[in-house]
XYZ file of C-alpha atoms in Angstrom:
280
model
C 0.000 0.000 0.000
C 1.774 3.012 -1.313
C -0.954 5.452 -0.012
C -4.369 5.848 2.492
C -6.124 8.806 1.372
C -7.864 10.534 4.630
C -11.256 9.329 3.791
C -10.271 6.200 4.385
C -9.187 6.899 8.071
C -11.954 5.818 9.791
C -11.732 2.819 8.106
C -8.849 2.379 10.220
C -10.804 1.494 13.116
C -12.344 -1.716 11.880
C -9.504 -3.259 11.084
C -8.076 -3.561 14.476
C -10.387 -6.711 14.471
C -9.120 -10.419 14.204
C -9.789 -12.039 11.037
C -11.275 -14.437 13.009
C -14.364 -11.263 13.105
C -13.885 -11.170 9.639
C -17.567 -12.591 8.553
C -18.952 -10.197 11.219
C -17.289 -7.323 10.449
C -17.766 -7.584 6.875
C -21.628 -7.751 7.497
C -21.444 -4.945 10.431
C -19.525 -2.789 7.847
C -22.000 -3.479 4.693
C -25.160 -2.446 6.780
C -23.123 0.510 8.210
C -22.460 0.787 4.434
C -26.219 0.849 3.747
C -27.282 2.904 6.280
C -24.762 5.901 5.084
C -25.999 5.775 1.533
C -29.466 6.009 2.576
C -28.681 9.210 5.253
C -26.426 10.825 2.055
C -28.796 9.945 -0.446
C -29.224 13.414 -2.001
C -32.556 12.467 -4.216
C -34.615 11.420 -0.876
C -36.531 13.565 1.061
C -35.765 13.921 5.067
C -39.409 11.757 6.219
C -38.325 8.909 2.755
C -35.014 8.595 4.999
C -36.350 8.104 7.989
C -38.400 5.468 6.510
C -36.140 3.727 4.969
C -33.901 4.050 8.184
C -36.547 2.445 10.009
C -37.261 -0.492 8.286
C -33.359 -0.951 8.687
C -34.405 -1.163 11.839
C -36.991 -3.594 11.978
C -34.970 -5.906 9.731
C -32.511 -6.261 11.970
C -34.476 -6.283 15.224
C -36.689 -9.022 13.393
C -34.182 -11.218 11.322
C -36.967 -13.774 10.704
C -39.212 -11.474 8.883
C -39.693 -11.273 5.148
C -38.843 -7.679 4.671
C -36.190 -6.019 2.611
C -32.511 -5.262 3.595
C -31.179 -8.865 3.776
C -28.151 -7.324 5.233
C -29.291 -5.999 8.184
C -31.603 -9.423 8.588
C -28.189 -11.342 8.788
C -26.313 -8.593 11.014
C -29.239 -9.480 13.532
C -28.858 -13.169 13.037
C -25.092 -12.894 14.210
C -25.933 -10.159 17.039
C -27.718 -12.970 18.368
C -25.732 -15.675 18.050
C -23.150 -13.560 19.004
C -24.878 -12.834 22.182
C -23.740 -8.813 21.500
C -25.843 -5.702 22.375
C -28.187 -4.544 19.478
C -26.841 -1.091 21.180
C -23.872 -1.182 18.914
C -25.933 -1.395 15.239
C -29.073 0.381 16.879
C -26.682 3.809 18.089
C -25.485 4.110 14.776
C -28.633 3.842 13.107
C -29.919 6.580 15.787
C -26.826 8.657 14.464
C -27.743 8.547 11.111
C -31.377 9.400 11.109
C -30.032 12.741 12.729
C -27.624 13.011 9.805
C -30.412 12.617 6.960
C -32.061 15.638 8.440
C -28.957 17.741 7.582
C -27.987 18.505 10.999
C -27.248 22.217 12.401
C -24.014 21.711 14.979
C -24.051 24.838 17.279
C -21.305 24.174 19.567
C -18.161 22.008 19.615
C -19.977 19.080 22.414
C -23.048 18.922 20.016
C -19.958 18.259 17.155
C -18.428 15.482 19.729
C -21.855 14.216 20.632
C -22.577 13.856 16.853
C -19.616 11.797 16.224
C -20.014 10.010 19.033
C -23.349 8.478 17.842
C -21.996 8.049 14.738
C -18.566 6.413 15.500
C -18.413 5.170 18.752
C -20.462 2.158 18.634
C -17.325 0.342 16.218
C -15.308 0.979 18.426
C -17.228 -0.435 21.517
C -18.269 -3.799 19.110
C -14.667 -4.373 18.469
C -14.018 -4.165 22.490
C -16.898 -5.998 22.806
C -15.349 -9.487 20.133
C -12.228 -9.188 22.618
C -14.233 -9.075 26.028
C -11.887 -6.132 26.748
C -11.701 -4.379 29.951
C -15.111 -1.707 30.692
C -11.983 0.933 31.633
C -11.129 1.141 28.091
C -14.460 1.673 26.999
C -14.461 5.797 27.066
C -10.788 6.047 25.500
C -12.082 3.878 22.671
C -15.026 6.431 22.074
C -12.550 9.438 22.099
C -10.509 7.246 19.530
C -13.342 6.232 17.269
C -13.881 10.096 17.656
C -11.669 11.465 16.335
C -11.030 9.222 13.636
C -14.291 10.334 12.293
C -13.358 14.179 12.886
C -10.075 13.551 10.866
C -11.925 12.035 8.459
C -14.516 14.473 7.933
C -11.885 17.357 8.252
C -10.818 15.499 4.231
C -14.041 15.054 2.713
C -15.318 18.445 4.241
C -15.243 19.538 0.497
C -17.423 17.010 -0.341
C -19.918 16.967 1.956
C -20.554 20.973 1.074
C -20.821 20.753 -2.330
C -22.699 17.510 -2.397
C -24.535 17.333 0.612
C -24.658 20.627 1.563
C -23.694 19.783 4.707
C -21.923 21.759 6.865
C -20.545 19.897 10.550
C -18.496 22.686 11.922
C -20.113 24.135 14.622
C -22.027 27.835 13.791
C -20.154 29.226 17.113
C -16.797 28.364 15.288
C -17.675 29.748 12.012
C -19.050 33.188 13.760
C -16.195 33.748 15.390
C -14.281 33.627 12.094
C -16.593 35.242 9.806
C -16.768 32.061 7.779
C -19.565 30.660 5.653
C -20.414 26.970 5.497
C -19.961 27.467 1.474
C -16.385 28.484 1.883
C -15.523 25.420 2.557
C -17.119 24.161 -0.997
C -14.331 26.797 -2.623
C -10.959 25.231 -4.478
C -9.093 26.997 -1.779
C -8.811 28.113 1.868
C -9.736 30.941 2.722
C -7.913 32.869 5.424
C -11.317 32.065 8.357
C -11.508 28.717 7.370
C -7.558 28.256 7.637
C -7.831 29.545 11.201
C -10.991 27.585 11.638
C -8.940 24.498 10.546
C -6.079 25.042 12.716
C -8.646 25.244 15.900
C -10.261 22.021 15.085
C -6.637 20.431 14.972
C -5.957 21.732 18.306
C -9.300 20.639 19.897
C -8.631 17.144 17.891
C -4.716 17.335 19.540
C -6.380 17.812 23.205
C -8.741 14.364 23.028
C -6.044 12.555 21.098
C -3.903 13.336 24.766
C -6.583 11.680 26.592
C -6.868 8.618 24.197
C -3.243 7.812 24.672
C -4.263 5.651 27.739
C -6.261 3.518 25.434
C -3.675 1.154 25.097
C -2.567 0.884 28.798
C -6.127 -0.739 29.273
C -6.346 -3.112 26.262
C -5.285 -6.618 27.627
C -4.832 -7.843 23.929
C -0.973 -7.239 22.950
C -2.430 -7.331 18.736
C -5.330 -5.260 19.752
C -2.972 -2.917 21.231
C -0.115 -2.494 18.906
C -2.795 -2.171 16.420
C -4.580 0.938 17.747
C -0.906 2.436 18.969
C -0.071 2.079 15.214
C -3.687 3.978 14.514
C -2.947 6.651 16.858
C 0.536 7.607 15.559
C -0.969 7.495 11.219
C -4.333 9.781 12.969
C -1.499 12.509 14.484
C 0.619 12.081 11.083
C -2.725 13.419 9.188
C -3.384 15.964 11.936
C 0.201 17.197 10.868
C -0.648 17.243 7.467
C -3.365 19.152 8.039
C -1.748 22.229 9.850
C 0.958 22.521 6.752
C -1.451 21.954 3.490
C -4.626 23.883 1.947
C -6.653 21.160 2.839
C -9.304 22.386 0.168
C -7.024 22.372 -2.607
C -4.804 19.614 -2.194
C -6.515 17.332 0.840
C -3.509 15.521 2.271
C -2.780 11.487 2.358
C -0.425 8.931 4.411
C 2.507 7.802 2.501
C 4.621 5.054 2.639
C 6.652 6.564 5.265
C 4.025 7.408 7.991
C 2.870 3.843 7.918
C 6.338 3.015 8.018
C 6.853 5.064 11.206
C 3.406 4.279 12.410
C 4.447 0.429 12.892
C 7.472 0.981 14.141
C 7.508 3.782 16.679
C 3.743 2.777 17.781
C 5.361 -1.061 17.570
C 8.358 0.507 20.223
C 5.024 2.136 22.345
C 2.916 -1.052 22.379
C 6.167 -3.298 23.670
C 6.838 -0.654 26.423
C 3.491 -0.460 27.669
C 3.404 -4.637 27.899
C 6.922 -4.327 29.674
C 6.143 -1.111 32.127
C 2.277 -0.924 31.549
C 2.859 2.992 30.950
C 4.270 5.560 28.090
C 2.907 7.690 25.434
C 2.583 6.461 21.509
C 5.363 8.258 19.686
């Protein structure tokens, strides 16, 4: 793999899994998959969404049924056999009905509750497979986090022009005198540069209080796999601060998965050894 663009970051997240989860995953991802395209689905009105959404719902809640959505019908089958909390497909469906009704973010938490609803629940599925520690549950939240805000912070473009969707909060934007549709533009303005830099800093602040995520993992793959996700997520949040991220959205090369694996290899080790220390 030469290079992993920044939409691809949350991605990330999943594969932390065993590929012993694989089947699971796979199915977890494709209705996650489904679910998206229906909440981004620009020729739908908000109440067809919410339909659709909710028979999502149903599917999976009632497996046995002859509806539509085979996908979700299956990802229930295995949440039961599985014995896991419908919690963890049900939060992110909640997430997404909130997102087809082109969501106004007024302040930063509402942002962080927003990707919370959104993210979180991989994260706490994949903790869930590994019957890892409750402790590490809120770390892995602030992870999944901000892997969605890093992700969003590259497809911002996107979701403008497209969606016309704007996730910055309006608080931010005031203070900067900056319009959601400058941030459809093939350049960065001089408000939504500063307005970038901010949201780097606020990402930089939780990213601090995720580095104890690996001190409670119990699993030494599990953990050398998120320290190597932690160290490519503040490689793009570098990125970020140096490049007009509307004109030229920035990617990991070669070399930051190179460093990823082996400084957040060093970081994993020395946490097994001393059960403490920082990812590099």
């Amino acid at each position: 793999m030469n290079h992993q663009t920044v939409e691809n970051s949350q991605s990330l997240i999943m594969r932390l899994c065993a590929k012993r989860f694989a089947a699971l995953i796979n199915t977890y991802n494709r209705g996650v998959s489904i679910v998206r395209g229906i909440a981004d689905d620009p020729s739908s009105s908000t109440d067809e969404k919410l339909r659709r959404l909710e028979n999502i719902r149903q599917a999976f809640l009632h497996p046995q049924t002859d509806d539509d959505y085979p996908a979700a019908k299956k990802l229930g089958k295995m949440f039961v056999t599985e014995n896991l909390d419908a919690s963890l497909f049900l939060d992110v469906l909640r997430g997404y009905e909130q997102n087809a009704g082109a969501p106004h973010i007024r302040i930063w938490e509402e942002l962080l509750g927003y990707c919370r609803a959104l993210a979180a629940p991989e994260g706490r599925l994949i903790l869930a497979l590994y019957n890892e520690r409750v402790s590490a549950v809120l770390p892995m939240e602030q992870l999944c986090i901000v892997c969605y805000l890093v992700d969003y912070l590259g497809r911002i473009k996107k979701d403008v022009s497209l969606q016309k969707r704007c996730l910055i909060p309006a608080d931010i934007m005031q203070k900067y005198d900056v319009r959601p549709g400058d941030f459809g533009l093939n350049y960065t303005t001089p408000g939504a540069d500063k307005i970038l830099l901010e949201l780097c800093g606020r990402i930089e602040k939780i990213l601090k209080d995720v580095n104890m995520l690996p001190g409670q993992i119990t699993n030494f793959t599990l953990r050398l796999k998120i320290c190597v996700i932690l160290s490519l997520t503040n490689s793009m949040l570098q990125k970020y601060k140096r490049i007009d991220f509307l004109q030229n959205p920035p990617c990991l090369n070669m070399a930051d998965w190179l460093w990823a694996f082996v400084f957040g290899g060093l970081s994993a080790v020395k946490r097994k050894l001393f059960g403490q220390g920082h990812v590099l």
